[in-house]
Amino acid sequence: MAKVPKPNELELEHGMPQTGWMDTPTIFRPGNFSYPGKAKNLKVVGLANPREWSPNDADWKLPADWKNILLEGLRERLDKYRTLKVYMDICVRCGACADKCHFYLGSGDPKNMPVLRAELLRSVYRKEFTLAGKIMGKMVGARDLTEDVVKEWFMYFFQCTECRRCSLFCPYGIDTAEFTIIGRELLNLIGCNIDWIAGPVANCYQTGNHLGIQPHAFKDMIDFFVDEIEAVNGIRIEPTFNRKGAEVLFVTPSGDVFADPGTYTLMGYLMLFHEIGLDYTWSTYASEGGNFGFFTSHEMMKRLNSKIYAEAKRLGVKYIIGGECGHMWRVINQYMDTVNGPADFLEVPKSSITGTTFHNAASTKMIHLVEFTADLIKNGKLKLDATRNDHLKVTYHDSCNTARGMGFLDEPRYVLNSVCNNFYEMPPNTIREQTFCCGSGSGLNNDEFMEMRMRGGLPRANAVRHVHEKFGVNALSCICAIDRAALPTLMNYWVPDVTVYGLHELVGNALVMEGETERTTDLRGEPLPGMEDSENEDI
Amino acid sequence: MTLEQHLSKHKEKIVGKWFDLLAGTYPPETVRLFNTQSDPFANPVGHTFRTAIGEIIEEFFGLNRPEALTPLLDKVIRVRAVQRFSPSEALSFVFGLKPIVEEALEEELAEGEAGTEDLREFERKVQGLGLLAFDVYVRCRENLYEIKVEEIKSNTRRLLERAQLIVGE
């Protein structure tokens, strides 16, 4: 007869395992990992080992010589990237970064501490590339590269958004995001990647944007917004596409074209350019500012980025303006000139409206729209009615890549303060350089990863909730397309009364255009303050 | 003296122990962070838990109104509903209140100032709190599924809208 357990034996133990990190197994559960890259998407761009597999499977169908591929890949990158080599050796494990990661703060999982995330790779480096590690093994934090280690890498390198908040606190200046970048690059060598990245990469390579929208549909969507703007203020805008000889090429993330609320931000772009009479063109070829190649490998980033300069050259423009995006700007600011430059066929960006030369972009020849707009406002070139945003109490989320990566801290605030009257900052240790990530960057904004995204976005949402409760903030503004896609969901879970806006949507609301009819609604068709009783039959 | 009066004498101790029990479901490194970092933005989970546990006890030992307890429980459970816990693990802390209170009242029970009937009545209340927590947990998970759907819809809404316009033409 089976032994019947006594009541006290039925008690559940809900504590954490008290094992060391090397001995704590990686467990894949729905919600904590992203679906793997589909074979068809990998084949499009020639990525390694295309196959059908799942992280839940015991057998990941790795290539026969996977271990050798990874170690050779690591060796090659240690030689190529001096930073990686230095970062491998200089960390003293002081722990300054440990509690700075949004994923760690939200999950409580120590392997989300940046120091430990780096240690996942560093432990293998020690074992294979250092004498001490070879001889003393675990005593000096070294371990063998096994399939379990690969699984752990996959779990945790795709639980990091490369936001670089941790690097801000490192006394040695170690950029932990580089471990993630290299970790993902290595995993790609053996075909371990996620489809939310591989799919957009394949689409971008084939048709020019993440969703794989073809040129006619791209143009069609923008024409749709032209109609919507006309319904709001009676102004008919006539954007041009692939027009040779334009002064400026404008490139923005395709999320602005297809996904709400980025679409309203795009309406703001159209209105602004029309009002100042900018000689610019859209491209249906370089129809994506985002670059998920950056989340795959340096090589893939270069391939996908190259179309921007190629199109600028083909169209014969003078310089390039980019829309509101985050990681797009990290690629442009930090890598584009090196990997695809020099863009000697372009001119140093000079605003034909204000005469300002953007010497900061002397080399890349590409500027961010927020600096362009700030310059227009500074020079009094825009007529703005900030009261049109009086129904909003606005706070600003510094997108990681534009704030920490580029130093756009004051330009967006300057624009915000010009287009709305109620602006409230979140607490100092959650904004500007110390901004908390949305929790969905670097290709992780997929729906199967929702639980992790809510954990990762918790510190950001916590700060938004604070200003919501203290000042009645009801609008969260940002200058990043992934933010615009991810933050509404984050707010929906944590602070449901807050709506997300792109900065140029607020500009579009406030912009007084020459010849406009009486404005009664904002770009979403919501009544403007004082116009609640007006009927607008066009909306 | 009623049981509530006895309990309010030990409130601070009970809050502390209940928080420790809740924090103890996280790894030691994280418990350290919960306990040492006082900035609410540098320690959002620890701070939320500490504040909410105090508020829950205050209401639970006082008026014990479900409508007041629900948003307070939500503060803790909304976090745990998206962490690595199974449903039972996420909510186990609620039932952990029983032994904590029993231990806190050890002296009163021994001296007969509080009886086992009082304790049984209190345990029944904890069961009620557990059921309320269950409602909150399910609501949070439902919310998670809803936002998934919402996100997918808003990602494609424009395309569908446009497609329907084309079909209609």
XYZ file of C-alpha atoms in Angstrom:
708
model
C 0.000 0.000 0.000
C 1.272 3.425 -0.896
C 2.467 5.595 1.955
C -0.042 8.330 2.684
C 1.765 11.617 3.310
C 1.137 13.369 6.596
C -0.303 16.887 6.498
C 3.041 18.530 7.271
C 4.639 16.631 4.389
C 2.172 18.236 2.029
C 3.468 21.704 2.772
C 4.824 23.445 -0.275
C 8.246 25.010 -0.235
C 8.008 28.352 -1.993
C 11.511 29.660 -1.418
C 14.215 30.034 -4.035
C 16.761 27.252 -4.613
C 19.833 27.973 -2.553
C 22.221 26.744 -5.218
C 25.028 28.757 -6.741
C 24.350 30.328 -10.095
C 26.359 27.778 -12.053
C 24.264 24.986 -10.586
C 20.872 26.643 -11.019
C 19.286 25.230 -14.171
C 17.660 27.359 -16.860
C 13.949 26.636 -17.108
C 12.013 27.750 -20.189
C 8.385 28.509 -19.461
C 5.794 30.263 -21.596
C 6.264 33.973 -21.037
C 9.980 33.994 -20.292
C 11.388 33.351 -23.757
C 10.753 34.466 -27.323
C 9.925 32.051 -30.121
C 12.948 30.897 -32.130
C 13.770 32.226 -35.594
C 11.868 30.457 -38.376
C 13.964 28.554 -40.898
C 12.523 30.501 -43.836
C 13.589 33.817 -42.321
C 17.098 32.593 -41.569
C 17.490 31.332 -45.129
C 16.615 34.728 -46.635
C 19.718 36.338 -45.200
C 21.893 33.229 -45.038
C 21.952 32.830 -41.263
C 23.361 29.568 -39.912
C 21.521 26.339 -39.147
C 17.956 27.083 -40.306
C 15.594 24.493 -38.777
C 12.371 24.120 -36.853
C 13.025 23.936 -33.106
C 11.830 25.202 -29.744
C 13.682 26.207 -26.577
C 11.366 23.779 -24.763
C 12.811 20.830 -26.703
C 15.573 18.784 -25.097
C 17.403 18.640 -28.425
C 18.071 22.055 -29.943
C 19.397 20.493 -33.156
C 22.683 22.324 -32.922
C 25.282 21.745 -35.649
C 27.616 18.801 -34.942
C 30.626 21.041 -34.292
C 28.679 23.734 -32.396
C 31.236 23.962 -29.616
C 34.087 24.582 -31.969
C 32.045 27.173 -33.898
C 31.300 29.093 -30.694
C 34.842 29.007 -29.369
C 36.342 30.017 -32.701
C 33.691 32.728 -32.955
C 34.650 34.013 -29.525
C 38.350 33.885 -30.369
C 37.766 35.870 -33.535
C 35.759 38.532 -31.691
C 38.281 38.816 -28.869
C 40.871 39.633 -31.521
C 38.587 41.973 -33.433
C 36.991 43.951 -30.590
C 39.487 45.368 -28.144
C 36.675 46.443 -25.809
C 35.457 42.865 -25.458
C 38.925 41.639 -24.558
C 39.353 44.386 -21.969
C 35.876 43.891 -20.506
C 36.547 40.188 -20.107
C 39.496 40.852 -17.821
C 38.893 44.058 -15.884
C 35.606 43.449 -14.058
C 36.281 43.216 -10.315
C 32.717 42.111 -9.582
C 32.094 45.095 -7.306
C 28.361 44.810 -7.893
C 27.767 48.494 -8.719
C 25.758 47.435 -11.769
C 23.894 44.614 -10.038
C 20.752 46.437 -8.999
C 20.614 48.849 -11.938
C 19.037 46.530 -14.514
C 15.302 46.897 -15.040
C 14.986 43.162 -15.679
C 16.681 42.393 -12.379
C 14.605 44.935 -10.464
C 11.416 43.565 -11.974
C 12.195 39.862 -11.811
C 14.489 39.447 -8.799
C 16.395 36.822 -10.814
C 20.126 37.244 -10.069
C 21.081 36.132 -13.584
C 19.524 39.388 -14.742
C 22.153 41.298 -12.782
C 24.412 42.760 -15.461
C 27.529 41.440 -13.736
C 26.141 37.936 -13.705
C 24.812 38.168 -17.255
C 28.349 39.028 -18.353
C 29.697 36.241 -16.184
C 27.703 33.723 -18.257
C 30.094 34.447 -21.124
C 33.113 35.396 -19.063
C 33.150 32.019 -17.262
C 33.602 30.248 -20.595
C 36.252 32.760 -21.646
C 38.185 32.015 -18.446
C 38.044 28.282 -19.016
C 39.103 28.387 -22.629
C 41.294 31.454 -22.927
C 43.053 31.980 -19.566
C 45.700 29.858 -17.890
C 44.193 30.292 -14.418
C 40.809 29.139 -15.653
C 42.247 26.128 -17.450
C 44.090 24.959 -14.333
C 41.815 26.012 -11.484
C 38.402 25.805 -13.137
C 35.421 26.619 -10.951
C 37.629 28.058 -8.194
C 38.332 31.058 -10.409
C 34.856 31.237 -11.911
C 35.617 29.182 -15.013
C 33.376 26.517 -16.514
C 33.096 24.324 -19.568
C 31.003 25.262 -22.543
C 28.121 22.771 -22.588
C 24.701 22.665 -24.243
C 23.209 23.815 -20.935
C 25.437 26.881 -21.067
C 24.181 27.602 -24.598
C 20.604 27.379 -23.310
C 21.421 29.730 -20.468
C 22.997 32.191 -22.928
C 19.891 32.061 -25.091
C 17.656 32.722 -22.100
C 19.575 35.638 -20.646
C 21.052 37.340 -23.718
C 17.478 37.575 -24.953
C 16.414 38.938 -21.560
C 18.551 42.053 -21.943
C 17.456 45.064 -23.967
C 20.988 46.442 -24.477
C 19.774 49.652 -22.823
C 23.155 50.277 -21.168
C 21.814 51.668 -17.899
C 24.192 49.340 -16.062
C 27.237 50.709 -17.886
C 26.490 54.152 -16.474
C 27.273 52.893 -12.977
C 30.349 50.775 -13.761
C 33.471 52.391 -12.257
C 35.524 50.755 -15.017
C 33.205 51.819 -17.789
C 32.374 48.273 -18.838
C 29.567 48.304 -21.349
C 27.632 45.195 -20.411
C 25.404 45.589 -23.451
C 28.413 44.521 -25.500
C 28.301 41.132 -23.809
C 24.724 40.774 -24.950
C 25.586 41.997 -28.438
C 28.481 39.545 -28.750
C 26.514 36.789 -26.988
C 23.709 37.094 -29.518
C 26.204 37.233 -32.376
C 27.763 33.970 -31.165
C 24.377 32.302 -30.747
C 23.529 33.289 -34.302
C 26.557 31.321 -35.502
C 24.798 28.112 -34.434
C 21.265 29.178 -35.383
C 19.930 30.178 -31.959
C 17.991 33.376 -32.457
C 14.436 34.667 -32.067
C 11.847 35.183 -34.753
C 10.791 38.649 -33.619
C 14.279 39.672 -34.761
C 14.857 37.206 -37.621
C 11.480 37.995 -39.229
C 11.981 41.776 -39.420
C 15.573 41.233 -40.581
C 14.394 39.032 -43.465
C 11.583 41.437 -44.357
C 13.840 44.438 -44.171
C 16.383 42.770 -46.415
C 13.794 41.736 -48.984
C 11.334 44.637 -49.082
C 12.947 47.415 -47.071
C 10.953 47.418 -43.840
C 10.186 45.215 -40.855
C 6.657 44.274 -41.833
C 7.584 43.524 -45.420
C 5.179 46.150 -46.744
C 5.653 46.770 -50.431
C 6.166 50.245 -51.937
C 2.609 50.778 -53.152
C 1.155 49.866 -49.741
C 3.677 52.102 -48.012
C 2.636 55.060 -50.174
C -1.006 54.145 -49.759
C -0.759 54.293 -45.957
C 0.842 57.729 -46.027
C -1.869 58.951 -48.409
C -4.378 57.688 -45.856
C -2.825 59.942 -43.212
C -2.950 62.857 -45.642
C -6.739 62.372 -45.740
C -6.903 62.211 -41.946
C -4.968 65.443 -41.540
C -7.252 67.165 -44.030
C -10.209 66.038 -41.954
C -8.641 67.559 -38.838
C -7.594 70.973 -40.165
C -8.530 71.223 -43.848
C -4.938 71.292 -45.049
C -4.103 69.024 -47.989
C -0.537 67.823 -47.778
C 1.216 66.399 -50.818
C 4.192 64.311 -49.810
C 6.528 62.983 -52.510
C 8.073 59.548 -52.828
C 11.448 58.524 -54.295
C 11.834 62.021 -55.741
C 15.254 62.704 -57.190
C 16.806 66.059 -56.443
C 14.986 66.696 -53.147
C 17.091 68.485 -50.569
C 16.366 66.027 -47.773
C 15.682 62.303 -47.536
C 13.409 61.472 -44.589
C 13.662 58.015 -43.032
C 11.609 56.831 -40.076
C 10.801 53.468 -38.456
C 8.040 51.675 -40.341
C 6.184 51.315 -37.036
C 5.180 54.953 -37.515
C 3.501 54.031 -40.785
C 1.505 51.057 -39.602
C 1.138 50.868 -35.834
C -0.794 53.126 -33.483
C 0.088 55.427 -31.845
C 3.162 55.944 -34.065
C 0.785 56.759 -36.922
C -0.249 59.984 -35.166
C 3.412 60.875 -34.752
C 3.827 60.416 -38.485
C 0.939 62.813 -39.099
C 2.907 65.301 -36.998
C 5.953 64.851 -39.283
C 3.824 65.443 -42.391
C 2.253 68.593 -40.955
C 5.558 70.049 -39.789
C 7.366 69.522 -43.094
C 4.437 70.939 -45.028
C 4.219 74.016 -42.843
C 7.894 74.944 -43.144
C 7.950 74.069 -46.835
C 10.790 71.572 -46.497
C 12.021 70.181 -49.791
C 12.080 66.515 -48.801
C 11.115 63.081 -50.041
C 10.085 59.744 -48.594
C 11.694 56.593 -49.904
C 9.797 53.362 -50.418
C 13.143 51.568 -50.658
C 14.800 52.943 -47.527
C 11.436 52.639 -45.827
C 12.725 51.526 -42.462
C 14.804 53.465 -39.967
C 14.854 50.619 -37.469
C 17.596 48.034 -37.775
C 17.020 44.647 -36.187
C 20.255 43.552 -37.807
C 21.863 45.333 -34.858
C 20.304 42.678 -32.604
C 21.690 39.900 -34.799
C 25.300 40.721 -35.677
C 27.505 43.648 -36.650
C 27.551 42.277 -40.183
C 23.745 42.157 -40.422
C 23.459 45.664 -39.016
C 25.780 46.899 -41.746
C 23.842 45.131 -44.499
C 20.484 46.526 -43.444
C 21.813 50.005 -42.748
C 23.512 50.344 -46.128
C 20.251 51.134 -47.926
C 19.978 54.545 -46.279
C 23.165 55.926 -47.817
C 22.546 54.042 -51.054
C 19.144 55.677 -51.402
C 20.469 59.115 -50.428
C 23.066 58.752 -53.181
C 20.560 57.523 -55.770
C 18.158 60.379 -55.063
C 20.911 62.949 -54.919
C 19.750 64.588 -51.687
C 21.961 66.916 -49.637
C 21.431 65.333 -46.245
C 19.160 62.970 -44.299
C 16.678 63.551 -41.483
C 15.556 60.616 -39.380
C 12.268 60.291 -37.515
C 11.653 59.446 -33.883
C 13.426 56.177 -33.183
C 15.728 54.733 -30.559
C 18.056 51.969 -31.692
C 18.007 53.373 -35.230
C 19.940 56.272 -33.727
C 22.421 54.129 -31.927
C 23.268 52.528 -35.272
C 23.440 55.870 -37.061
C 25.341 57.721 -34.370
C 27.745 55.012 -33.375
C 28.252 52.723 -36.360
C 26.906 53.997 -39.686
C 29.826 56.206 -40.596
C 32.317 53.450 -39.818
C 30.514 50.573 -41.488
C 28.952 52.272 -44.506
C 30.639 55.672 -44.738
C 32.123 57.959 -45.671
C 29.051 59.675 -47.054
C 31.184 62.134 -48.996
C 28.446 62.534 -51.598
C 26.297 64.319 -48.987
C 26.673 67.744 -47.397
C 26.909 68.663 -43.734
C 23.241 69.098 -42.726
C 22.192 72.749 -42.865
C 18.611 73.747 -42.207
C 17.382 75.759 -45.176
C 14.732 77.275 -42.902
C 16.936 78.623 -40.108
C 20.396 78.510 -41.652
C 21.698 76.410 -38.757
C 24.488 73.977 -39.618
C 24.441 70.737 -37.638
C 28.162 70.265 -37.105
C 27.428 67.383 -34.730
C 26.437 65.381 -37.825
C 29.358 66.595 -39.956
C 30.411 63.037 -40.606
C 27.198 60.997 -40.753
C 25.235 63.748 -42.596
C 22.108 62.559 -40.827
C 20.247 64.411 -38.093
C 17.457 63.489 -35.728
C 14.142 65.217 -36.257
C 13.997 66.345 -32.634
C 17.104 68.506 -33.025
C 15.795 69.856 -36.310
C 12.460 70.798 -34.707
C 14.110 72.271 -31.598
C 16.153 74.492 -33.918
C 13.014 75.607 -35.776
C 11.336 76.572 -32.506
C 14.453 78.289 -31.158
C 14.537 80.439 -34.307
C 10.841 81.286 -34.075
C 9.909 79.533 -37.294
C 6.855 77.736 -35.953
C 3.561 79.149 -34.776
C 2.515 77.020 -31.871
C -0.587 76.995 -29.725
C 0.333 74.976 -26.666
C -3.164 75.292 -25.198
C -4.285 72.693 -27.718
C -2.461 70.169 -25.548
C -3.984 71.495 -22.330
C -6.073 68.342 -21.922
C -2.805 66.525 -21.351
C -0.511 66.460 -18.352
C 2.644 65.199 -19.932
C 5.745 63.427 -18.706
C 8.689 62.379 -20.853
C 10.306 58.973 -21.141
C 13.931 59.292 -22.259
C 14.438 56.507 -24.738
C 17.632 54.634 -23.813
C 19.373 54.952 -27.139
C 18.654 58.606 -27.769
C 19.347 59.659 -24.169
C 22.236 57.469 -23.026
C 23.454 56.646 -26.492
C 23.292 60.080 -28.110
C 22.803 62.664 -25.384
C 19.434 63.951 -26.581
C 18.382 65.123 -23.134
C 17.425 68.744 -23.553
C 16.192 68.963 -27.151
C 13.056 66.856 -26.582
C 12.287 68.740 -23.359
C 12.714 72.056 -25.136
C 10.233 70.975 -27.813
C 7.827 69.579 -25.209
C 7.847 72.762 -23.183
C 7.080 74.705 -26.356
C 4.104 72.594 -27.391
C 2.420 71.881 -24.069
C 1.806 73.805 -20.884
C 1.739 70.945 -18.403
C 5.011 69.072 -18.314
C 6.129 67.102 -15.267
C 9.419 65.240 -14.851
C 9.645 61.788 -13.358
C 12.102 61.348 -10.425
C 15.751 62.198 -11.281
C 17.085 58.644 -10.989
C 14.608 57.410 -13.615
C 15.180 59.977 -16.385
C 17.887 61.469 -18.618
C 21.076 59.345 -18.512
C 19.566 57.181 -15.768
C 16.382 56.499 -17.679
C 14.726 53.116 -17.234
C 14.155 51.061 -20.356
C 10.636 50.338 -21.603
C 11.546 46.659 -21.103
C 10.855 45.700 -24.712
C 13.810 47.056 -26.689
C 16.389 45.196 -28.774
C 13.811 43.048 -30.550
C 11.990 41.779 -27.471
C 8.624 43.495 -27.978
C 6.825 40.311 -29.021
C 3.607 39.117 -27.429
C 4.847 35.699 -26.289
C 7.386 37.482 -24.086
C 4.714 39.539 -22.347
C 5.434 38.434 -18.778
C 9.095 39.333 -19.028
C 8.243 42.629 -20.695
C 5.959 43.546 -17.808
C 8.760 42.684 -15.362
C 11.344 44.622 -17.343
C 9.093 47.646 -17.686
C 8.141 47.674 -14.001
C 10.729 50.267 -12.862
C 9.680 52.626 -15.679
C 5.993 52.126 -14.953
C 6.635 52.654 -11.245
C 8.048 56.128 -11.969
C 5.149 56.949 -14.295
C 2.700 55.892 -11.611
C 4.421 58.267 -9.207
C 3.838 61.337 -11.426
C 0.366 60.082 -12.297
C -0.580 59.992 -8.618
C 1.303 63.153 -7.653
C 0.503 65.485 -10.564
C -2.307 63.727 -12.397
C -0.088 62.963 -15.387
C -2.138 61.299 -18.137
C 0.275 61.386 -21.076
C 3.626 59.678 -21.505
C 5.642 61.093 -24.389
C 8.692 59.596 -26.059
C 10.832 59.720 -29.211
C 11.201 56.028 -30.026
C 9.065 53.734 -32.179
C 9.590 50.688 -29.969
C 8.522 52.810 -27.004
C 5.401 53.831 -28.862
C 4.633 50.167 -29.522
C 5.588 48.846 -26.081
C 4.687 51.576 -23.597
C 0.909 51.552 -24.271
C 0.901 47.874 -23.302
C 3.067 48.549 -20.288
C 0.780 51.367 -19.170
C -2.261 49.216 -19.800
C -0.988 46.743 -17.213
C 0.627 49.024 -14.635
C -0.878 52.536 -14.966
C -4.003 52.214 -17.130
C -4.968 55.903 -17.075
C -1.868 57.029 -18.942
C -1.788 57.279 -22.758
C 1.369 57.228 -24.875
C 2.247 59.971 -27.371
C 5.097 60.512 -29.788
C 6.677 63.939 -29.393
C 5.763 65.038 -32.919
C 2.147 64.098 -32.379
C 2.095 66.778 -29.688
C 3.870 69.117 -32.131
C 1.164 68.305 -34.696
C -1.532 69.134 -32.164
C -0.016 72.504 -31.309
C 1.123 73.521 -34.793
C -0.876 76.430 -36.198
C -0.800 75.944 -39.970
C -1.233 78.586 -42.630
C -4.785 78.418 -44.000
C -6.071 75.837 -41.554
C -9.742 75.569 -40.680
C -10.784 75.878 -37.044
C -9.237 73.046 -35.074
C -11.717 71.250 -32.840
C -9.902 67.962 -32.300
C -6.419 66.636 -31.765
C -4.869 64.182 -34.225
C -6.725 61.273 -32.617
C -10.083 62.914 -33.188
C -10.436 63.744 -29.494
C -11.959 67.174 -28.785
C -9.496 69.942 -27.978
C -9.878 71.697 -24.611
C -12.924 73.965 -24.799
C -14.211 72.180 -27.916
C -15.865 69.294 -26.129
C -19.293 70.303 -27.391
C -18.272 70.924 -31.016
C -19.407 68.472 -33.606
C -16.808 67.616 -36.177
C -18.542 65.644 -38.837
C -15.359 64.837 -40.680
C -13.943 62.793 -37.844
C -9.918 42.779 25.074
C -10.956 41.654 21.614
C -8.672 39.783 19.282
C -8.392 42.890 17.090
C -7.101 44.868 20.043
C -4.516 42.209 20.810
C -3.507 42.170 17.176
C -3.071 45.906 16.930
C -0.605 45.711 19.821
C 1.563 43.443 17.691
C 0.866 45.126 14.360
C 4.377 46.340 13.688
C 5.890 42.959 14.450
C 3.330 41.171 12.274
C 3.906 43.548 9.357
C 7.672 42.978 9.623
C 7.364 39.215 9.716
C 4.821 39.089 6.926
C 7.073 41.233 4.737
C 10.030 38.953 5.522
C 7.963 35.946 4.520
C 7.009 37.580 1.246
C 10.581 38.721 0.552
C 11.832 35.226 1.429
C 10.300 33.889 -1.773
C 13.055 35.743 -3.672
C 16.771 34.884 -3.861
C 19.050 36.102 -1.038
C 20.675 38.804 -3.201
C 17.249 40.251 -3.940
C 16.126 40.077 -0.311
C 19.206 42.141 0.528
C 18.174 44.750 -2.028
C 14.594 44.785 -0.708
C 15.875 45.440 2.803
C 18.674 47.903 2.232
C 17.660 50.212 -0.607
C 15.285 52.876 0.658
C 14.817 54.792 -2.611
C 11.435 53.704 -4.003
C 12.651 54.074 -7.588
C 15.862 52.130 -7.108
C 13.971 49.359 -5.311
C 10.484 49.437 -6.813
C 9.381 45.939 -5.862
C 10.730 45.999 -2.312
C 9.255 49.423 -1.692
C 5.871 48.501 -3.152
C 5.719 45.339 -1.067
C 6.720 47.037 2.159
C 4.173 49.812 1.742
C 1.373 47.526 0.588
C 1.875 44.934 3.331
C 1.491 47.652 5.963
C -1.630 48.983 4.270
C -3.183 45.531 3.905
C -2.655 44.750 7.590
C -4.081 48.125 8.569
C -7.282 47.462 6.633
C -7.473 43.761 7.423
C -7.144 44.265 11.188
C -9.492 47.227 10.973
C -12.554 47.530 8.788
C -11.645 44.586 6.547
C -13.643 45.866 3.560
C -13.175 43.838 0.363
C -13.426 46.957 -1.823
C -10.607 48.596 0.125
C -8.481 45.461 0.275
C -8.692 44.670 -3.435
C -6.521 47.584 -4.689
C -4.057 47.000 -1.846
C -3.686 43.315 -2.645
C -3.393 44.286 -6.284
C -0.204 46.223 -5.558
C 1.565 43.031 -4.454
C -0.177 40.465 -6.627
C 0.135 42.436 -9.880
C 3.904 42.149 -9.488
C 3.900 38.468 -8.561
C 1.455 37.595 -11.347
C 4.129 38.354 -13.952
C 7.086 36.887 -12.092
C 8.328 33.314 -12.187
C 5.783 32.033 -9.660
C 3.078 29.470 -10.201
C -0.361 30.717 -9.051
C -0.061 28.909 -5.711
C 3.432 30.249 -5.164
C 2.339 33.764 -6.020
C -0.382 33.718 -3.374
C 1.154 31.522 -0.669
C 2.171 34.585 1.343
C -1.480 35.289 2.209
C -1.849 32.037 4.137
C 1.526 32.579 5.759
C -0.222 35.227 7.847
C -1.901 32.529 9.995
C 1.215 31.103 11.718
C 2.682 34.606 12.027
C -0.346 35.816 13.937
C -0.524 32.666 16.029
C 3.094 33.137 17.008
C 2.578 36.812 17.773
C -0.307 35.945 20.082
C 1.584 33.172 21.836
C 1.553 34.944 25.173
C -2.106 35.957 25.024
C -3.108 32.429 24.066
C -1.050 30.898 26.873
C -2.555 33.235 29.421
C -6.065 32.684 28.164
C -6.558 36.315 27.081
C -7.275 35.061 23.610
C -8.996 31.750 22.945
C -8.748 29.179 20.198
C -12.186 30.246 19.038
C -10.808 33.749 18.421
C -7.960 32.222 16.483
C -10.311 30.068 14.438
C -12.362 33.157 13.636
C -9.195 34.934 12.535
C -8.219 31.999 10.328
C -11.610 32.172 8.660
C -10.892 35.812 7.892
C -7.556 34.871 6.369
C -9.349 32.371 4.180
C -11.556 35.213 2.984
C -8.465 37.262 2.259
C -7.079 34.302 0.325
C -10.171 34.129 -1.848
C -10.011 37.843 -2.485
C -6.340 37.447 -3.454
C -7.376 34.699 -5.858
C -9.801 37.072 -7.571
C -7.094 39.717 -7.844
C -4.563 37.239 -9.251
C -6.960 35.995 -11.908
C -7.849 39.566 -12.830
C -4.144 40.384 -13.307
C -3.623 37.346 -15.534
C -6.740 38.174 -17.526
C -5.364 41.672 -17.907
C -2.141 40.187 -19.281
C -4.034 38.227 -21.940
C -6.170 41.239 -22.799
C -3.178 43.476 -23.379
C -1.633 40.869 -25.668
C -4.717 40.976 -27.846
C -4.890 44.771 -27.668
C -1.281 45.052 -28.784
C -1.742 42.746 -31.762
C -4.859 44.665 -32.763
C -3.217 48.077 -32.584
C -0.197 46.814 -34.558
C -2.400 45.957 -37.495
C -5.434 48.188 -37.012
C -4.339 50.702 -39.626
C -3.651 48.053 -42.217
C -7.023 46.420 -41.666
C -8.785 49.746 -41.712
C -7.117 50.556 -44.988
C -7.824 47.103 -46.419
C -11.509 47.418 -45.614
C -11.584 50.794 -47.325
C -10.108 49.220 -50.411
C -12.619 46.383 -50.339
C -15.414 48.898 -49.909
C -14.414 50.898 -52.944
